[in-house]
XYZ file of N, CA and C in Angstrom:
576
model
N 32.444 7.398 42.050
C 32.200 7.186 40.641
C 33.536 7.275 39.908
N 33.801 6.268 39.112
C 34.985 6.331 38.260
C 34.519 6.416 36.812
N 35.330 7.041 36.010
C 34.923 7.294 34.635
C 36.059 6.905 33.710
N 35.720 6.153 32.700
C 36.706 5.715 31.729
C 36.166 6.035 30.344
N 36.968 6.675 29.516
C 36.527 7.066 28.178
C 37.513 6.557 27.148
N 36.983 5.983 26.097
C 37.802 5.525 24.988
C 37.121 5.981 23.707
N 37.857 6.638 22.856
C 37.272 7.132 21.603
C 37.886 6.413 20.428
N 37.031 5.941 19.555
C 37.474 5.363 18.296
C 36.989 6.317 17.221
N 37.885 6.974 16.566
C 37.456 7.985 15.595
C 38.165 7.787 14.270
N 37.451 8.102 13.205
C 38.030 8.008 11.877
C 38.830 9.262 11.564
N 38.222 10.416 11.747
C 38.887 11.671 11.395
C 38.407 12.742 12.360
N 39.208 13.022 13.378
C 38.804 14.026 14.365
C 39.264 15.419 13.982
N 39.853 15.570 12.805
C 40.246 16.912 12.383
C 39.071 17.669 11.774
N 38.044 16.959 11.349
C 36.874 17.603 10.741
C 35.768 17.836 11.771
N 35.463 16.788 12.532
C 34.413 16.868 13.553
C 35.009 16.368 14.858
N 34.845 17.171 15.906
C 35.377 16.810 17.220
C 34.223 16.532 18.170
N 34.434 15.570 19.057
C 33.449 15.285 20.099
C 33.840 16.093 21.331
N 32.897 16.879 21.813
C 33.101 17.721 22.992
C 32.383 17.054 24.165
N 33.121 16.819 25.258
C 32.543 16.242 26.466
C 32.406 17.339 27.511
N 31.190 17.579 27.930
C 30.940 18.564 28.986
C 30.469 17.794 30.216
N 31.305 17.803 31.271
C 30.998 17.045 32.478
C 30.516 17.991 33.564
N 29.387 17.642 34.134
C 28.907 18.333 35.323
C 28.863 17.293 36.434
N 28.346 17.694 37.592
C 28.331 16.786 38.739
C 27.503 15.531 38.464
N 26.363 15.672 37.763
C 25.449 14.543 37.603
C 25.230 14.100 36.159
N 25.976 14.645 35.223
C 25.750 14.234 33.835
C 26.955 14.524 32.962
N 26.963 13.821 31.851
C 27.983 14.031 30.825
C 27.243 14.283 29.517
N 27.523 15.422 28.920
C 26.879 15.768 27.648
C 27.912 15.655 26.536
N 27.553 14.928 25.501
C 28.432 14.757 24.351
C 27.850 15.517 23.165
N 28.690 16.334 22.545
C 28.282 17.129 21.385
C 29.306 16.932 20.284
N 28.868 17.159 19.057
C 29.769 17.100 17.908
C 29.961 18.506 17.377
N 31.218 18.875 17.151
C 31.516 20.204 16.629
C 32.248 20.067 15.300
N 31.653 20.649 14.267
C 32.262 20.664 12.943
C 33.167 21.887 12.866
N 34.447 21.672 12.624
C 35.401 22.779 12.597
C 35.786 23.178 11.172
N 35.122 22.600 10.180
C 35.449 22.897 8.783
C 34.397 23.817 8.168
N 34.632 24.151 6.917
C 33.704 25.010 6.176
C 32.700 24.204 5.355
N 32.674 22.887 5.527
C 31.737 22.032 4.796
C 30.912 21.218 5.777
N 29.693 20.868 5.368
C 28.858 19.979 6.177
C 29.419 18.563 6.107
N 29.221 17.828 7.202
C 29.673 16.442 7.260
C 28.572 15.585 7.856
N 28.472 14.361 7.346
C 27.591 13.365 7.940
C 28.419 12.583 8.946
N 27.842 12.352 10.133
C 28.559 11.582 11.146
C 27.711 10.402 11.596
N 28.390 9.304 11.817
C 27.814 8.137 12.469
C 28.410 8.141 13.864
N 27.540 8.136 14.881
C 28.002 8.231 16.264
C 27.272 7.188 17.095
N 28.051 6.404 17.872
C 27.436 5.408 18.740
C 28.211 5.349 20.053
N 27.470 5.353 21.148
C 28.063 5.287 22.483
C 27.725 3.931 23.085
N 28.721 3.258 23.617
C 28.518 2.042 24.405
C 28.801 2.424 25.852
N 27.776 2.364 26.688
C 27.917 2.843 28.068
C 27.416 1.794 29.052
N 28.109 1.706 30.190
C 27.640 0.879 31.305
C 27.699 1.727 32.561
N 26.744 1.513 33.453
C 26.689 2.272 34.693
C 25.992 3.613 34.539
N 25.225 3.770 33.495
C 24.466 5.002 33.283
C 22.977 4.694 33.333
N 22.188 5.736 33.512
C 20.760 5.583 33.701
C 20.087 4.862 32.535
N 20.470 5.177 31.333
C 19.862 4.482 30.202
C 20.958 3.985 29.281
N 20.635 2.940 28.589
C 21.579 2.408 27.617
C 21.693 3.402 26.475
N 22.883 3.687 26.090
C 23.099 4.692 25.053
C 23.628 4.065 23.774
N 23.458 2.784 23.623
C 24.091 2.104 22.500
C 23.310 2.186 21.190
N 22.413 3.134 21.072
C 21.713 3.335 19.800
C 22.594 4.161 18.877
N 22.782 3.719 17.645
C 23.583 4.529 16.725
C 22.809 5.750 16.241
N 23.536 6.802 15.918
C 22.938 8.037 15.391
C 23.651 8.395 14.107
N 22.886 8.871 13.161
C 23.452 9.429 11.938
C 22.915 10.840 11.833
N 23.820 11.797 11.847
C 23.414 13.204 11.814
C 24.274 13.961 10.820
N 23.688 15.040 10.321
C 24.434 15.965 9.477
C 24.833 17.152 10.338
N 26.120 17.434 10.369
C 26.634 18.554 11.150
C 26.981 19.665 10.158
N 26.239 20.773 10.179
C 26.549 21.880 9.265
C 27.927 22.475 9.572
N 28.446 23.229 8.629
C 29.769 23.842 8.774
C 29.812 24.771 9.980
N 30.926 24.707 10.724
C 31.202 25.603 11.861
C 30.084 25.614 12.905
N 29.501 24.454 13.198
C 28.441 24.395 14.214
C 28.717 23.268 15.203
N 28.015 23.350 16.312
C 28.110 22.352 17.375
C 26.697 21.834 17.633
N 26.536 20.506 17.637
C 25.222 19.890 17.834
C 25.310 18.908 18.996
N 24.334 18.994 19.903
C 24.249 18.076 21.042
C 23.858 16.691 20.535
N 24.568 15.674 20.989
C 24.285 14.310 20.559
C 23.561 13.503 21.628
N 24.115 13.459 22.849
C 23.521 12.619 23.890
C 23.943 13.120 25.265
N 23.081 12.874 26.251
C 23.386 13.172 27.651
C 23.407 11.859 28.416
N 24.501 11.609 29.124
C 24.646 10.409 29.944
C 24.523 10.795 31.409
N 23.682 10.069 32.142
C 23.500 10.328 33.575
C 23.981 9.091 34.329
N 25.106 9.214 35.078
C 25.645 8.044 35.772
C 24.775 7.625 36.956
N 24.749 6.314 37.220
C 24.051 5.780 38.386
C 24.940 5.971 39.618
N 24.308 6.161 40.761
C 25.053 6.361 42.007
C 25.670 5.034 42.454
N 26.863 5.100 43.012
C 27.569 3.959 43.593
C 27.821 2.822 42.594
N 27.936 3.159 41.330
C 28.227 2.160 40.295
C 29.355 2.708 39.430
N 30.280 1.821 39.082
C 31.348 2.262 38.193
C 30.757 2.563 36.819
N 31.021 3.737 36.335
C 30.480 4.165 35.042
C 31.607 4.274 34.030
N 31.364 3.736 32.868
C 32.335 3.881 31.791
C 31.595 3.890 30.460
N 32.220 4.527 29.504
C 31.631 4.569 28.165
C 32.738 4.729 27.136
N 32.433 4.317 25.955
C 33.290 4.598 24.817
C 32.375 4.921 23.647
N 32.919 5.582 22.661
C 32.084 5.942 21.518
C 32.820 5.678 20.220
N 32.046 5.561 19.196
C 32.584 5.369 17.847
C 32.073 6.520 16.993
N 32.986 7.164 16.307
C 32.654 8.301 15.454
C 33.222 8.050 14.067
N 32.362 8.118 13.068
C 32.789 8.015 11.676
C 32.300 9.270 10.973
N 33.222 9.959 10.322
C 32.914 11.233 9.666
C 33.039 11.056 8.160
N 32.020 11.543 7.447
C 32.062 11.532 5.985
C 31.670 12.901 5.479
N 32.201 13.246 4.310
C 31.779 14.497 3.685
C 30.298 14.403 3.356
N 29.629 15.533 3.440
C 28.202 15.578 3.124
C 28.017 15.198 1.667
N 27.195 14.204 1.453
C 26.943 13.784 0.077
C 25.987 14.751 -0.593
N 26.154 14.907 -1.863
C 25.275 15.815 -2.591
C 24.040 15.064 -3.060
N 22.930 15.764 -3.074
C 21.694 15.173 -3.561
C 21.758 15.040 -5.072
N 21.214 13.963 -5.546
C 21.176 13.746 -6.985
C 19.859 14.296 -7.501
N 19.934 15.217 -8.415
C 18.725 15.783 -9.001
C 18.243 14.900 -10.138
N 16.986 14.564 -10.111
C 16.405 13.748 -11.166
C 15.423 14.609 -11.931
N 15.668 14.712 -13.220
C 14.795 15.515 -14.058
C 13.729 14.598 -14.643
N 12.485 14.987 -14.465
C 11.387 14.193 -14.987
C 11.194 14.537 -16.456
N 11.209 13.518 -17.265
C 11.017 13.708 -18.693
C 9.523 13.828 -18.965
N 9.146 14.858 -19.687
C 7.730 15.077 -19.952
C 7.222 14.254 -21.127
N 8.126 13.607 -21.846
C 7.694 12.743 -22.934
C 7.410 11.361 -22.368
N 6.193 10.865 -22.518
C 5.891 9.548 -21.959
C 6.676 8.455 -22.681
N 7.008 7.432 -21.938
C 7.714 6.300 -22.520
C 6.706 5.477 -23.308
N 7.050 5.168 -24.538
C 6.143 4.384 -25.369
C 6.457 2.909 -25.154
N 5.528 2.219 -24.517
C 5.702 0.801 -24.274
C 5.155 0.025 -25.457
N 5.766 -1.105 -25.717
C 5.311 -1.948 -26.815
C 5.009 -3.325 -26.269
N 4.065 -3.983 -26.917
C 3.765 -5.356 -26.538
C 4.978 -6.229 -26.826
N 5.222 -7.213 -25.984
C 6.380 -8.071 -26.200
C 6.209 -8.941 -27.445
N 7.319 -9.510 -27.897
C 7.332 -10.350 -29.099
C 6.692 -11.711 -28.855
N 6.675 -12.186 -27.610
C 6.180 -13.532 -27.350
C 4.655 -13.591 -27.466
N 4.157 -14.783 -27.374
C 2.724 -15.030 -27.518
C 2.006 -14.672 -26.220
N 1.083 -13.732 -26.308
C 0.232 -13.360 -25.176
C -1.190 -13.763 -25.515
N -1.874 -14.335 -24.549
C -3.270 -14.710 -24.744
C -4.089 -13.995 -23.680
N -4.970 -13.114 -24.129
C -5.853 -12.381 -23.223
C -7.122 -13.198 -23.052
N -7.392 -13.580 -21.807
C -8.544 -14.435 -21.515
C -9.379 -13.819 -20.411
N -10.470 -14.490 -20.120
C -11.344 -14.077 -19.023
C -11.704 -15.339 -18.246
N -11.779 -15.226 -16.932
C -12.152 -16.374 -16.103
C -13.553 -16.842 -16.487
N -13.722 -18.150 -16.485
C -15.009 -18.786 -16.785
C -15.507 -18.470 -18.191
N -14.616 -18.104 -19.094
C -14.967 -17.866 -20.496
C -14.549 -19.120 -21.263
N -15.527 -19.874 -21.741
C -15.269 -21.200 -22.308
C -14.321 -21.158 -23.508
N -14.518 -20.291 -24.526
C -13.562 -20.290 -25.642
C -12.126 -19.977 -25.194
N -11.973 -19.095 -24.224
C -10.632 -18.771 -23.715
C -10.000 -19.985 -23.057
N -10.764 -20.659 -22.211
C -10.234 -21.817 -21.492
C -9.918 -22.970 -22.443
N -10.734 -23.130 -23.489
C -10.461 -24.178 -24.479
C -9.156 -23.899 -25.226
N -8.931 -22.641 -25.608
C -7.692 -22.295 -26.305
C -6.477 -22.523 -25.406
N -6.588 -22.142 -24.136
C -5.480 -22.357 -23.187
C -5.191 -23.849 -23.048
N -6.234 -24.666 -22.959
C -6.052 -26.116 -22.848
C -5.346 -26.666 -24.088
N -5.720 -26.182 -25.281
C -5.079 -26.637 -26.517
C -3.605 -26.214 -26.558
N -3.306 -25.007 -26.095
C -1.912 -24.543 -26.060
C -1.064 -25.411 -25.134
N -1.654 -25.817 -24.011
C -0.927 -26.680 -23.066
C -0.664 -28.049 -23.672
N -1.673 -28.608 -24.352
C -1.508 -29.922 -24.978
C -0.418 -29.871 -26.049
N -0.408 -28.811 -26.835
C 0.572 -28.653 -27.915
C 1.936 -28.170 -27.406
N 2.015 -27.868 -26.112
C 3.247 -27.384 -25.470
C 3.790 -26.134 -26.156
N 2.884 -25.210 -26.439
C 3.250 -23.925 -27.024
C 3.450 -22.934 -25.884
N 4.585 -22.262 -25.873
C 4.900 -21.298 -24.819
C 4.065 -20.039 -25.011
N 3.437 -19.595 -23.940
C 2.567 -18.419 -23.997
C 2.519 -17.782 -22.620
N 1.986 -16.589 -22.580
C 1.699 -15.927 -21.303
C 0.222 -15.572 -21.305
N -0.468 -15.989 -20.262
C -1.900 -15.707 -20.151
C -2.090 -14.413 -19.367
N -2.920 -13.527 -19.894
C -3.212 -12.255 -19.247
C -4.716 -12.170 -19.050
N -5.138 -11.950 -17.817
C -6.566 -11.812 -17.518
C -7.057 -10.473 -18.068
N -8.029 -10.539 -18.948
C -8.559 -9.347 -19.614
C -9.198 -8.378 -18.619
N -9.699 -8.901 -17.502
C -10.417 -8.065 -16.532
C -9.510 -7.433 -15.483
N -8.268 -7.867 -15.389
C -7.365 -7.325 -14.375
C -6.413 -6.311 -14.991
N -6.061 -5.316 -14.186
C -5.147 -4.277 -14.650
C -3.720 -4.820 -14.671
N -3.040 -4.606 -15.774
C -1.630 -4.992 -15.901
C -1.007 -4.124 -16.984
N 0.299 -4.220 -17.112
C 0.991 -3.457 -18.155
C 0.506 -3.905 -19.522
N 0.375 -5.234 -19.708
C -0.094 -5.751 -20.996
C -1.517 -5.287 -21.292
N -2.330 -5.241 -20.280
C -3.726 -4.796 -20.447
C -3.753 -3.329 -20.863
N -2.905 -2.509 -20.266
C -2.837 -1.093 -20.645
C -2.376 -0.934 -22.088
N -1.427 -1.753 -22.496
C -0.967 -1.706 -23.884
C -2.082 -2.100 -24.844
N -2.866 -3.092 -24.452
C -4.004 -3.503 -25.275
C -5.028 -2.372 -25.377
N -5.303 -1.718 -24.257
C -6.230 -0.572 -24.275
C -5.712 0.532 -25.196
N -4.414 0.811 -25.145
C -3.830 1.824 -26.031
C -3.990 1.437 -27.499
N -3.864 0.146 -27.787
C -4.061 -0.338 -29.159
C -5.513 -0.106 -29.598
N -6.463 -0.405 -28.714
C -7.881 -0.190 -29.042
C -8.156 1.278 -29.332
N -7.579 2.146 -28.531
C -7.790 3.592 -28.725
C -7.186 4.033 -30.058
N -5.971 3.565 -30.356
C -5.303 3.959 -31.601
C -6.054 3.474 -32.836
N -6.702 2.312 -32.750
C -7.414 1.736 -33.894
C -8.911 2.042 -33.865
N -9.352 2.875 -32.916
C -10.778 3.211 -32.747
C -11.647 1.968 -32.583
N -11.181 1.049 -31.760
C -11.933 -0.175 -31.478
C -12.606 -0.008 -30.126
N -13.902 -0.280 -30.083
C -14.642 -0.230 -28.825
C -14.312 -1.499 -28.046
N -13.658 -1.361 -26.905
C -13.207 -2.548 -26.161
C -14.367 -3.376 -25.628
N -15.549 -2.787 -25.497
C -16.705 -3.551 -25.029
C -17.253 -4.475 -26.112
N -16.938 -4.186 -27.366
C -17.436 -5.019 -28.465
C -16.455 -6.124 -28.850
N -15.296 -6.160 -28.230
C -14.264 -7.139 -28.562
C -14.624 -8.490 -27.959
N -14.415 -9.547 -28.755
C -14.683 -10.900 -28.268
C -13.365 -11.604 -27.984
N -13.363 -12.371 -26.943
C -12.173 -13.088 -26.507
C -12.173 -14.493 -27.085
N -11.033 -15.152 -27.072
C -9.711 -14.714 -26.635
C -9.021 -13.830 -27.673
N -8.144 -12.974 -27.168
C -7.338 -12.091 -28.005
C -5.898 -12.586 -27.898
N -5.214 -12.632 -29.038
C -3.839 -13.114 -29.059
C -2.940 -12.005 -29.595
N -1.827 -11.812 -28.921
C -0.810 -10.875 -29.386
C 0.457 -11.673 -29.659
N 0.987 -11.503 -30.883
C 2.233 -12.178 -31.240
C 3.029 -11.261 -32.145
N 4.306 -11.102 -31.857
C 5.192 -10.182 -32.589
C 4.570 -8.800 -32.690
N 4.018 -8.366 -31.596
C 3.447 -7.024 -31.429
C 2.182 -6.788 -32.245
N 1.674 -7.812 -32.919
C 0.404 -7.695 -33.636
C -0.700 -8.278 -32.776
N -1.864 -7.639 -32.821
C -2.997 -8.089 -32.012
C -4.033 -8.718 -32.935
N -4.470 -9.912 -32.542
C -5.451 -10.665 -33.330
C -6.659 -10.925 -32.439
N -7.822 -10.495 -32.900
C -9.044 -10.608 -32.106
C -9.746 -11.931 -32.378
N -10.364 -12.460 -31.355
C -11.210 -13.650 -31.403
C -10.513 -14.844 -32.063
N -9.333 -15.171 -31.540
C -8.598 -16.353 -31.996
C -9.037 -17.499 -31.099
N -9.790 -18.464 -31.671
C -10.389 -19.501 -30.823
C -9.753 -20.874 -30.976
N -9.004 -21.098 -32.056
C -8.511 -22.456 -32.297
C -6.990 -22.494 -32.300
N -6.492 -23.697 -32.081
C -5.048 -23.895 -32.107
C -4.506 -23.721 -33.522
N -5.330 -24.037 -34.524
C -4.907 -23.850 -35.918
C -4.670 -22.372 -36.217
N -5.531 -21.505 -35.707
C -5.357 -20.062 -35.905
C -4.073 -19.583 -35.231
N -3.749 -20.141 -34.068
C -2.508 -19.779 -33.370
C -1.298 -20.268 -34.160
N -1.381 -21.488 -34.704
C -0.270 -22.026 -35.512
C 0.021 -21.130 -36.715
N -1.027 -20.622 -37.355
C -0.846 -19.725 -38.503
C -0.096 -18.463 -38.082
N -0.406 -17.960 -36.881
C 0.288 -16.764 -36.387
C 1.763 -17.047 -36.116
N 2.040 -18.228 -35.599
C 3.406 -18.573 -35.220
C 4.299 -18.833 -36.431
N 3.700 -19.203 -37.552
C 4.501 -19.511 -38.753
C 4.682 -18.330 -39.636
């Protein structure tokens, strides 16, 4: 058995790779010699060993500790060689995110929103008229959950409107909500 080792390392003064060779195996460990934790990227490219070791590893090595990385078992009567790549970085600090207890107040957009319902004839007629007139709008299904739908529900609650008694189509323009807008003329009045 012949053995060839090549190390490509970024900074071996912080983390060192320790090779422990016995008769039938080679154990590779990382030893942090500093007082700070370090993140390491470690990858071994090996041929002539029992298993392919070319899977990369990313590990955190605490200060002044040694961690086992991989064990290589050479095949009998085969030339065995390996090399490894080690990249050492300082341990990154976690970013603390403080949750704000004040809810974000969302507002309806300035553009024209039309709340409709599938198979609702007045809604579909208004949409058809908007298309013919080439008026830019966004259609929102009244029965499906969406951000716009939640904003509409919040408006109903604020104005003490029973949402079950509301008739469609509903139009929102410049953050104002208009109930039961059925004609293109009513939409034109809103736009002007």
